[in-house]
Every structure is written in structure tokens, then in C-alpha cells.
């Protein structure tokens, strides 16, 4: 009769009570799952010294990968991480504990006498198997989590790079807009006195170093607008000889808003305001009448024309 060889599979099923009782005494150390000698002794129902003496009597069966004595640093680590007993420090024992790996516990079942030792060893080894599967599953999960985190970090870096590149592009756009502002063309109708005053004041406030005003009819209303200039900005006014502006008006203005100089000239019919020697505006009415009648303000784009206006004013003007 032909004999059949049957493979007997070791069952890893374990009661929850057994698992909960044993899993808390299994720790990771030196890359292996281990159990402290004192915890093993408690499970086996023997003294810790008796368990270790049985191991030492059969030392050849317990190489270092089966059983080893931990260092003080490792003991402190286990105590800190897992809250193990401090009996070593409190005088309960004079030597550092031994720990047993899964192979060492299997070997103990053949060294220790009695049915209890065999039964407990099987329970512990089953728990080892369960915990290995748990660690393997969690290792896979942690690997997935790390992959996700890595992708998130890469995405954040890419988003940050995109943000920086976008900011640079916007900065270029804003710089271009700042350096290529549209020529100002503004028309004011009867009664828009306040709006005209605000625009002219804004133009005056743009000046960083100088303002040149060419206007045949300058009075105190004109000076009210020029008073909006920044401190340190010089003002030169070119006006007709019959202007209402007096030397005393100029003196009073300079006492508070220095420095203003007035010149008389008959070379101009139109009104111009030139800012910092390079930004010019053609104004359709005297500033003192701004908003009283319909008039326009136009930005001059030709720098050569602006320079010609300034040169003409300086060559024809006589100081008041």
C-alpha cells in the first residue's frame, strides 16, 4: 500500500486573551523581536534566576541570535519606550537582564521541564508570528504613507517653484506697466473743479526733484496746487508779465514750501507742466481756472519736445 506524505501546517491562530497577555512583553531590539527574561519567567511560572541558569547550563544551544544580555543604554531605552520594570535599579537584581528571541524561546521549551513550558512557548511563538504579520502590514502601510508624503513634498516644492515663477512674471508685468504707463489724456467739463484740482495735485506729487510750470496766468490758486509737492522739490514758474503773482506771494510760499522761483516770459500761449525734466503735460487751461470751463490734459510722449520747451522757457524767462 502506497504511503502518502502529508504536509502538516503549523496553525498560527491565537486567542485574543493570549495575544493581549503576551504582545505587551514583546519588544524590538537590535532588529529582532525579543522578550525580557523576567517577563518569560513570569509566563513560565518560574524564577528569573532559574530560567537564566537553565539557559547557561545549555549555553551551546543559545547563541547570541537566540539570547543575549542587554546593555545599560538598551535597558534605559526599553524602560523609557515601553515602561518596563525598574527592578535592576531598585536592587531586585544585580545584573542587567537577558533577552530571548523567538528562536531562543523555542529552544527554552526543550530545556525547561514540564508541560507548562511547552504550552507557554507555543503561545509565545504564535504571538511572535501574529506580531510579525502586524509589523509587515504596518511596514507596507508606512511605506505607502512615506511614498504619499514624498509625493506631497515634491508637489509642494513644485507648487512653490510655480509660485515663485508666477511672482517673477507678475513683477515683470508690473515693472513694464510702471515704465510704460499710458499717456494721460483727461478731459474736464464745466463744474469739475474738484476733479481737476485732484488730478493736477497728483501730477505735482509725482515730482521727485523739479517742477516746471508754464502758465500765463498764475495766482494764489495756482500756488495752492503747487504746495502739494514733496519736500525738496524745486519749482520754476514761467508766466506773463501781467500776472497777479507778486514777490510777496513767492516769499510767503517759500517760507513754508521752499523753493519756488518765478520768471516772466511772453514766448508761450499754451500751458505746460514738466515733472523732473522728462515728463511733460499739456494743459488746455490756466491752472487757476481748472474745472471752470471745459479743458483737457494730455501727456507729452516726445522727450525731445519736452527738452525744447524747457530750453525755450529758460532762454526767454526773466526772474520776477
mmCIF file of C-alpha atoms in Angstrom:
data_model
loop_
_atom_site.group_PDB
_atom_site.id
_atom_site.type_symbol
_atom_site.label_atom_id
_atom_site.label_comp_id
_atom_site.label_asym_id
_atom_site.label_seq_id
_atom_site.Cartn_x
_atom_site.Cartn_y
_atom_site.Cartn_z
ATOM 1 C CA UNK A 1 0.000 0.000 0.000
ATOM 2 C CA UNK A 2 1.416 3.346 -1.071
ATOM 3 C CA UNK A 3 2.196 5.749 1.738
ATOM 4 C CA UNK A 4 1.185 9.379 1.437
ATOM 5 C CA UNK A 5 3.382 12.147 2.769
ATOM 6 C CA UNK A 6 1.244 14.892 4.208
ATOM 7 C CA UNK A 7 2.498 18.423 4.933
ATOM 8 C CA UNK A 8 1.304 19.487 8.353
ATOM 9 C CA UNK A 9 0.829 23.270 8.544
ATOM 10 C CA UNK A 10 1.513 24.970 11.866
ATOM 11 C CA UNK A 11 -1.572 26.848 12.998
ATOM 12 C CA UNK A 12 -0.990 30.477 13.939
ATOM 13 C CA UNK A 13 -4.451 31.044 15.340
ATOM 14 C CA UNK A 14 -4.320 32.502 18.828
ATOM 15 C CA UNK A 15 -6.901 33.515 21.388
ATOM 16 C CA UNK A 16 -7.309 37.229 21.880
ATOM 17 C CA UNK A 17 -6.655 36.818 25.613
ATOM 18 C CA UNK A 18 -3.348 35.073 24.913
ATOM 19 C CA UNK A 19 -2.372 37.699 22.353
ATOM 20 C CA UNK A 20 -3.198 40.639 24.629
ATOM 21 C CA UNK A 21 -1.329 38.983 27.523
ATOM 22 C CA UNK A 22 1.842 38.298 25.521
ATOM 23 C CA UNK A 23 2.091 41.082 22.915
ATOM 24 C CA UNK A 24 2.942 43.713 25.530
ATOM 25 C CA UNK A 25 6.104 41.854 26.592
ATOM 26 C CA UNK A 26 7.465 41.530 23.045
ATOM 27 C CA UNK A 27 9.783 44.404 22.102
ATOM 28 C CA UNK A 28 12.019 45.311 19.189
ATOM 29 C CA UNK A 29 15.743 45.442 19.911
ATOM 30 C CA UNK A 30 18.784 45.096 17.634
ATOM 31 C CA UNK A 31 16.425 44.488 14.723
ATOM 32 C CA UNK A 32 14.766 41.456 16.366
ATOM 33 C CA UNK A 33 11.671 40.734 18.433
ATOM 34 C CA UNK A 34 12.718 39.912 21.994
ATOM 35 C CA UNK A 35 11.246 39.121 25.413
ATOM 36 C CA UNK A 36 12.900 40.031 28.714
ATOM 37 C CA UNK A 37 13.986 37.139 30.943
ATOM 38 C CA UNK A 38 11.798 38.421 33.811
ATOM 39 C CA UNK A 39 8.690 38.500 31.595
ATOM 40 C CA UNK A 40 9.423 34.993 30.304
ATOM 41 C CA UNK A 41 9.901 33.712 33.846
ATOM 42 C CA UNK A 42 6.534 35.156 34.849
ATOM 43 C CA UNK A 43 4.819 33.482 31.870
ATOM 44 C CA UNK A 44 6.535 30.155 32.600
ATOM 45 C CA UNK A 45 5.806 30.432 36.327
ATOM 46 C CA UNK A 46 9.474 30.131 37.399
ATOM 47 C CA UNK A 47 12.077 32.392 38.980
ATOM 48 C CA UNK A 48 14.080 34.639 36.643
ATOM 49 C CA UNK A 49 17.314 33.197 38.047
ATOM 50 C CA UNK A 50 16.169 29.621 37.420
ATOM 51 C CA UNK A 51 15.308 30.417 33.808
ATOM 52 C CA UNK A 52 18.685 32.007 33.122
ATOM 53 C CA UNK A 53 20.579 29.208 34.891
ATOM 54 C CA UNK A 54 18.862 26.663 32.650
ATOM 55 C CA UNK A 55 19.974 28.730 29.663
ATOM 56 C CA UNK A 56 23.559 28.952 30.920
ATOM 57 C CA UNK A 57 23.746 25.192 31.585
ATOM 58 C CA UNK A 58 22.935 24.713 27.914
ATOM 59 C CA UNK A 59 24.922 27.675 26.603
ATOM 60 C CA UNK A 60 25.811 25.959 23.329
ATOM 61 C CA UNK A 61 22.111 25.848 22.456
ATOM 62 C CA UNK A 62 21.767 29.595 22.940
ATOM 63 C CA UNK A 63 23.998 31.530 20.542
ATOM 64 C CA UNK A 64 23.735 35.331 20.574
ATOM 65 C CA UNK A 65 20.958 35.381 17.976
ATOM 66 C CA UNK A 66 18.910 33.257 20.441
ATOM 67 C CA UNK A 67 19.765 35.027 23.683
ATOM 68 C CA UNK A 68 21.957 37.961 24.752
ATOM 69 C CA UNK A 69 22.462 40.286 27.713
ATOM 70 C CA UNK A 70 21.426 43.854 27.023
ATOM 71 C CA UNK A 71 23.488 46.923 27.789
ATOM 72 C CA UNK A 72 22.624 49.666 30.270
ATOM 73 C CA UNK A 73 21.783 52.003 27.386
ATOM 74 C CA UNK A 74 19.457 49.403 25.837
ATOM 75 C CA UNK A 75 17.833 48.780 29.216
ATOM 76 C CA UNK A 76 17.205 52.530 29.676
ATOM 77 C CA UNK A 77 15.753 52.676 26.161
ATOM 78 C CA UNK A 78 13.323 49.819 26.862
ATOM 79 C CA UNK A 79 12.345 51.329 30.177
ATOM 80 C CA UNK A 80 11.708 54.726 28.564
ATOM 81 C CA UNK A 81 9.900 53.465 25.460
ATOM 82 C CA UNK A 82 7.839 50.656 26.945
ATOM 83 C CA UNK A 83 7.733 51.355 30.687
ATOM 84 C CA UNK A 84 9.351 48.060 31.687
ATOM 85 C CA UNK A 85 10.062 47.246 35.319
ATOM 86 C CA UNK A 86 12.942 49.070 37.004
ATOM 87 C CA UNK A 87 13.857 46.123 39.263
ATOM 88 C CA UNK A 88 17.511 46.335 38.171
ATOM 89 C CA UNK A 89 17.821 49.874 39.549
ATOM 90 C CA UNK A 90 15.814 49.193 42.691
ATOM 91 C CA UNK A 91 18.071 46.372 43.877
ATOM 92 C CA UNK A 92 15.853 43.470 42.790
ATOM 93 C CA UNK A 93 18.703 42.089 40.707
ATOM 94 C CA UNK A 94 22.378 42.861 40.395
ATOM 95 C CA UNK A 95 22.911 42.150 36.704
ATOM 96 C CA UNK A 96 21.400 43.512 33.521
ATOM 97 C CA UNK A 97 18.610 41.360 32.019
ATOM 98 C CA UNK A 98 18.964 38.714 29.361
ATOM 99 C CA UNK A 99 16.579 38.793 26.448
ATOM 100 C CA UNK A 100 15.362 35.914 24.290
ATOM 101 C CA UNK A 101 14.497 35.976 20.611
ATOM 102 C CA UNK A 102 11.889 33.749 19.002
ATOM 103 C CA UNK A 103 14.496 31.063 18.332
ATOM 104 C CA UNK A 104 15.686 31.289 21.923
ATOM 105 C CA UNK A 105 12.174 30.809 23.281
ATOM 106 C CA UNK A 106 11.715 27.772 21.052
ATOM 107 C CA UNK A 107 14.935 26.357 22.464
ATOM 108 C CA UNK A 108 13.764 27.049 26.046
ATOM 109 C CA UNK A 109 10.851 24.664 25.557
ATOM 110 C CA UNK A 110 13.354 21.825 25.149
ATOM 111 C CA UNK A 111 15.472 22.917 28.119
ATOM 112 C CA UNK A 112 12.805 23.629 30.697
ATOM 113 C CA UNK A 113 10.891 20.696 32.103
ATOM 114 C CA UNK A 114 7.137 20.315 32.190
ATOM 115 C CA UNK A 115 4.055 20.666 30.051
ATOM 116 C CA UNK A 116 3.663 24.322 31.023
ATOM 117 C CA UNK A 117 6.955 25.257 29.362
ATOM 118 C CA UNK A 118 5.881 23.667 26.065
ATOM 119 C CA UNK A 119 2.414 25.220 26.158
ATOM 120 C CA UNK A 120 3.702 28.701 27.008
ATOM 121 C CA UNK A 121 6.432 28.514 24.357
ATOM 122 C CA UNK A 122 3.830 27.685 21.705
ATOM 123 C CA UNK A 123 1.642 30.586 22.837
ATOM 124 C CA UNK A 124 4.581 32.974 22.686
ATOM 125 C CA UNK A 125 5.746 31.799 19.268
ATOM 126 C CA UNK A 126 2.226 32.145 17.877
ATOM 127 C CA UNK A 127 2.201 35.701 19.190
ATOM 128 C CA UNK A 128 5.541 36.297 17.508
ATOM 129 C CA UNK A 129 4.030 35.173 14.199
ATOM 130 C CA UNK A 130 0.985 37.395 14.641
ATOM 131 C CA UNK A 131 3.145 40.364 15.518
ATOM 132 C CA UNK A 132 5.442 39.760 12.535
ATOM 133 C CA UNK A 133 2.415 39.853 10.248
ATOM 134 C CA UNK A 134 1.235 43.014 12.009
ATOM 135 C CA UNK A 135 4.638 44.646 11.596
ATOM 136 C CA UNK A 136 4.821 43.541 7.970
ATOM 137 C CA UNK A 137 1.396 45.025 7.233
ATOM 138 C CA UNK A 138 2.310 48.226 9.017
ATOM 139 C CA UNK A 139 5.671 48.358 7.292
ATOM 140 C CA UNK A 140 3.824 48.239 3.976
ATOM 141 C CA UNK A 141 1.404 50.882 5.205
ATOM 142 C CA UNK A 142 4.255 53.088 6.422
ATOM 143 C CA UNK A 143 5.976 52.633 3.073
ATOM 144 C CA UNK A 144 2.805 53.825 1.337
ATOM 145 C CA UNK A 145 2.495 56.728 3.756
ATOM 146 C CA UNK A 146 6.122 57.672 3.149
ATOM 147 C CA UNK A 147 5.523 57.496 -0.596
ATOM 148 C CA UNK A 148 2.483 59.752 -0.268
ATOM 149 C CA UNK A 149 4.413 62.181 1.952
ATOM 150 C CA UNK A 150 7.285 62.173 -0.541
ATOM 151 C CA UNK A 151 4.886 62.984 -3.371
ATOM 152 C CA UNK A 152 3.286 65.711 -1.281
ATOM 153 C CA UNK A 153 6.701 67.225 -0.567
ATOM 154 C CA UNK A 154 7.567 67.079 -4.271
ATOM 155 C CA UNK A 155 4.207 68.665 -5.079
ATOM 156 C CA UNK A 156 4.792 71.404 -2.503
ATOM 157 C CA UNK A 157 8.241 72.076 -3.963
ATOM 158 C CA UNK A 158 6.780 72.234 -7.457
ATOM 159 C CA UNK A 159 3.960 74.498 -6.250
ATOM 160 C CA UNK A 160 6.494 76.746 -4.511
ATOM 161 C CA UNK A 161 8.581 76.902 -7.669
ATOM 162 C CA UNK A 162 5.432 77.677 -9.673
ATOM 163 C CA UNK A 163 4.504 80.395 -7.164
ATOM 164 C CA UNK A 164 7.963 81.967 -7.362
ATOM 165 C CA UNK A 165 7.977 81.833 -11.154
ATOM 166 C CA UNK A 166 4.490 83.337 -11.241
ATOM 167 C CA UNK A 167 5.545 86.124 -8.882
ATOM 168 C CA UNK A 168 8.534 86.861 -11.103
ATOM 169 C CA UNK A 169 6.262 87.052 -14.142
ATOM 170 C CA UNK A 170 3.867 89.370 -12.332
ATOM 171 C CA UNK A 171 6.787 91.526 -11.195
ATOM 172 C CA UNK A 172 7.920 91.823 -14.797
ATOM 173 C CA UNK A 173 4.396 92.790 -15.852
ATOM 174 C CA UNK A 174 4.124 95.391 -13.088
ATOM 175 C CA UNK A 175 7.579 96.752 -13.888
ATOM 176 C CA UNK A 176 6.592 97.042 -17.529
ATOM 177 C CA UNK A 177 3.354 98.799 -16.624
ATOM 178 C CA UNK A 178 5.238 101.162 -14.321
ATOM 179 C CA UNK A 179 7.782 102.046 -17.007
ATOM 180 C CA UNK A 180 5.251 102.138 -19.861
ATOM 181 C CA UNK A 181 2.315 103.994 -18.410
ATOM 182 C CA UNK A 182 -0.243 105.130 -20.923
ATOM 183 C CA UNK A 183 -0.097 108.745 -21.971
ATOM 184 C CA UNK A 184 -2.549 110.583 -19.797
ATOM 185 C CA UNK A 185 -5.480 112.109 -21.650
ATOM 186 C CA UNK A 186 -8.131 113.574 -19.452
ATOM 187 C CA UNK A 187 -10.963 115.979 -20.283
ATOM 188 C CA UNK A 188 -12.766 118.018 -17.634
ATOM 189 C CA UNK A 189 -16.131 119.657 -18.212
ATOM 190 C CA UNK A 190 -17.786 122.689 -16.660
ATOM 191 C CA UNK A 191 -18.072 122.376 -12.906
ATOM 192 C CA UNK A 192 -15.487 119.583 -12.420
ATOM 193 C CA UNK A 193 -13.287 121.901 -10.387
ATOM 194 C CA UNK A 194 -12.541 119.386 -7.624
ATOM 195 C CA UNK A 195 -11.709 116.559 -10.044
ATOM 196 C CA UNK A 196 -9.360 118.837 -11.988
ATOM 197 C CA UNK A 197 -7.716 120.014 -8.786
ATOM 198 C CA UNK A 198 -7.130 116.399 -7.651
ATOM 199 C CA UNK A 199 -5.539 115.360 -10.939
ATOM 200 C CA UNK A 200 -3.236 118.377 -11.024
ATOM 201 C CA UNK A 201 -2.276 117.755 -7.382
ATOM 202 C CA UNK A 202 -1.473 114.110 -8.236
ATOM 203 C CA UNK A 203 0.787 115.259 -11.085
ATOM 204 C CA UNK A 204 2.565 117.686 -8.751
ATOM 205 C CA UNK A 205 3.083 114.937 -6.157
ATOM 206 C CA UNK A 206 4.810 112.747 -8.773
ATOM 207 C CA UNK A 207 7.803 115.093 -8.858
ATOM 208 C CA UNK A 208 10.976 113.895 -7.150
ATOM 209 C CA UNK A 209 13.313 116.806 -7.938
ATOM 210 C CA UNK A 210 11.741 119.568 -10.015
ATOM 211 C CA UNK A 211 8.565 121.077 -11.445
ATOM 212 C CA UNK A 212 8.478 123.493 -14.355
ATOM 213 C CA UNK A 213 5.155 125.290 -14.835
ATOM 214 C CA UNK A 214 4.468 127.422 -17.906
ATOM 215 C CA UNK A 215 1.207 129.290 -17.419
ATOM 216 C CA UNK A 216 0.420 132.855 -18.460
ATOM 217 C CA UNK A 217 -1.981 133.472 -15.581
ATOM 218 C CA UNK A 218 -0.617 132.379 -12.215
ATOM 219 C CA UNK A 219 -2.213 133.357 -8.884
ATOM 220 C CA UNK A 220 -2.629 132.056 -5.332
ATOM 221 C CA UNK A 221 -4.917 129.245 -6.549
ATOM 222 C CA UNK A 222 -2.000 128.003 -8.627
ATOM 223 C CA UNK A 223 0.282 128.074 -5.578
ATOM 224 C CA UNK A 224 -2.265 126.039 -3.598
ATOM 225 C CA UNK A 225 -1.802 123.216 -6.089
ATOM 226 C CA UNK A 226 1.999 123.549 -6.161
ATOM 227 C CA UNK A 227 2.013 123.331 -2.350
ATOM 228 C CA UNK A 228 1.184 119.603 -2.761
ATOM 229 C CA UNK A 229 4.754 118.930 -3.929
ATOM 230 C CA UNK A 230 7.185 116.810 -1.972
ATOM 231 C CA UNK A 231 9.705 118.484 0.289
ATOM 232 C CA UNK A 232 12.910 119.390 -1.538
ATOM 233 C CA UNK A 233 11.302 119.663 -4.980
ATOM 234 C CA UNK A 234 12.255 122.907 -6.736
ATOM 235 C CA UNK A 235 9.601 124.837 -8.695
ATOM 236 C CA UNK A 236 10.154 127.193 -11.610
ATOM 237 C CA UNK A 237 7.149 129.207 -12.871
ATOM 238 C CA UNK A 238 7.133 130.936 -16.255
ATOM 239 C CA UNK A 239 4.243 133.382 -16.623
ATOM 240 C CA UNK A 240 3.193 136.560 -18.449
ATOM 241 C CA UNK A 241 4.455 139.928 -17.200
ATOM 242 C CA UNK A 242 0.926 140.979 -16.184
ATOM 243 C CA UNK A 243 0.391 138.073 -13.787
ATOM 244 C CA UNK A 244 -1.281 138.645 -10.434
ATOM 245 C CA UNK A 245 1.529 136.769 -8.666
ATOM 246 C CA UNK A 246 3.637 139.113 -6.523
ATOM 247 C CA UNK A 247 7.079 138.868 -4.952
ATOM 248 C CA UNK A 248 5.384 138.764 -1.552
ATOM 249 C CA UNK A 249 3.318 135.739 -2.643
ATOM 250 C CA UNK A 250 6.537 133.987 -3.649
ATOM 251 C CA UNK A 251 8.197 134.915 -0.354
ATOM 252 C CA UNK A 252 5.234 133.604 1.648
ATOM 253 C CA UNK A 253 5.221 130.327 -0.340
ATOM 254 C CA UNK A 254 8.960 129.801 0.132
ATOM 255 C CA UNK A 255 8.648 130.366 3.859
ATOM 256 C CA UNK A 256 6.667 127.124 4.046
ATOM 257 C CA UNK A 257 7.321 125.207 0.792
ATOM 258 C CA UNK A 258 10.799 126.087 -0.498
ATOM 259 C CA UNK A 259 11.921 126.640 -3.136
ATOM 260 C CA UNK A 260 9.918 128.465 -5.833
ATOM 261 C CA UNK A 261 11.260 130.871 -8.450
ATOM 262 C CA UNK A 262 9.089 132.851 -10.874
ATOM 263 C CA UNK A 263 10.089 134.147 -14.300
ATOM 264 C CA UNK A 264 8.274 136.367 -16.796
ATOM 265 C CA UNK A 265 8.071 135.423 -20.481
ATOM 266 C CA UNK A 266 5.831 136.106 -23.452
ATOM 267 C CA UNK A 267 7.110 133.158 -25.521
ATOM 268 C CA UNK A 268 4.196 130.816 -24.735
ATOM 269 C CA UNK A 269 0.494 130.779 -25.393
ATOM 270 C CA UNK A 270 -0.265 127.253 -24.142
ATOM 271 C CA UNK A 271 0.193 125.848 -20.636
ATOM 272 C CA UNK A 272 2.700 123.117 -19.785
ATOM 273 C CA UNK A 273 3.792 121.326 -16.614
ATOM 274 C CA UNK A 274 7.044 119.361 -16.742
ATOM 275 C CA UNK A 275 7.997 116.939 -13.956
ATOM 276 C CA UNK A 276 11.643 116.103 -13.192
ATOM 277 C CA UNK A 277 12.695 117.446 -16.583
ATOM 278 C CA UNK A 278 11.410 114.420 -18.516
ATOM 279 C CA UNK A 279 7.675 114.027 -18.015
ATOM 280 C CA UNK A 280 5.520 116.664 -19.641
ATOM 281 C CA UNK A 281 1.824 117.557 -19.680
ATOM 282 C CA UNK A 282 -0.028 119.950 -21.976
ATOM 283 C CA UNK A 283 -2.809 121.696 -20.042
ATOM 284 C CA UNK A 284 -5.661 123.271 -22.006
ATOM 285 C CA UNK A 285 -6.477 125.989 -19.461
ATOM 286 C CA UNK A 286 -4.721 128.022 -16.786
ATOM 287 C CA UNK A 287 -4.418 126.061 -13.594
ATOM 288 C CA UNK A 288 -6.272 128.782 -11.712
ATOM 289 C CA UNK A 289 -9.302 128.110 -13.934
ATOM 290 C CA UNK A 290 -9.104 124.296 -13.826
ATOM 291 C CA UNK A 291 -12.612 122.872 -13.962
ATOM 292 C CA UNK A 292 -14.341 126.172 -14.557
ATOM 293 C CA UNK A 293 -14.531 125.533 -18.277
ATOM 294 C CA UNK A 294 -14.151 122.501 -20.489
ATOM 295 C CA UNK A 295 -10.449 121.716 -20.990
ATOM 296 C CA UNK A 296 -8.121 118.770 -21.426
ATOM 297 C CA UNK A 297 -4.829 117.475 -20.052
ATOM 298 C CA UNK A 298 -2.563 115.451 -22.348
ATOM 299 C CA UNK A 299 0.656 113.607 -21.589
ATOM 300 C CA UNK A 300 3.585 114.545 -23.854
ATOM 301 C CA UNK A 301 5.399 111.455 -25.104
ATOM 302 C CA UNK A 302 8.218 113.173 -27.015
ATOM 303 C CA UNK A 303 11.166 113.752 -24.635
ATOM 304 C CA UNK A 304 12.869 115.897 -27.267
ATOM 305 C CA UNK A 305 9.837 118.188 -27.344
ATOM 306 C CA UNK A 306 9.874 118.441 -23.539
ATOM 307 C CA UNK A 307 13.560 119.457 -23.585
ATOM 308 C CA UNK A 308 12.830 122.080 -26.247
ATOM 309 C CA UNK A 309 10.046 123.612 -24.107
ATOM 310 C CA UNK A 310 12.338 123.816 -21.077
ATOM 311 C CA UNK A 311 15.162 125.374 -23.107
ATOM 312 C CA UNK A 312 12.772 127.915 -24.625
ATOM 313 C CA UNK A 313 11.447 128.900 -21.217
ATOM 314 C CA UNK A 314 14.908 129.226 -19.674
ATOM 315 C CA UNK A 315 16.213 131.301 -22.569
ATOM 316 C CA UNK A 316 13.302 133.760 -22.558
ATOM 317 C CA UNK A 317 12.373 133.997 -18.892
ATOM 318 C CA UNK A 318 13.336 136.914 -16.618
ATOM 319 C CA UNK A 319 13.099 136.372 -12.865
ATOM 320 C CA UNK A 320 10.344 138.181 -11.016
#
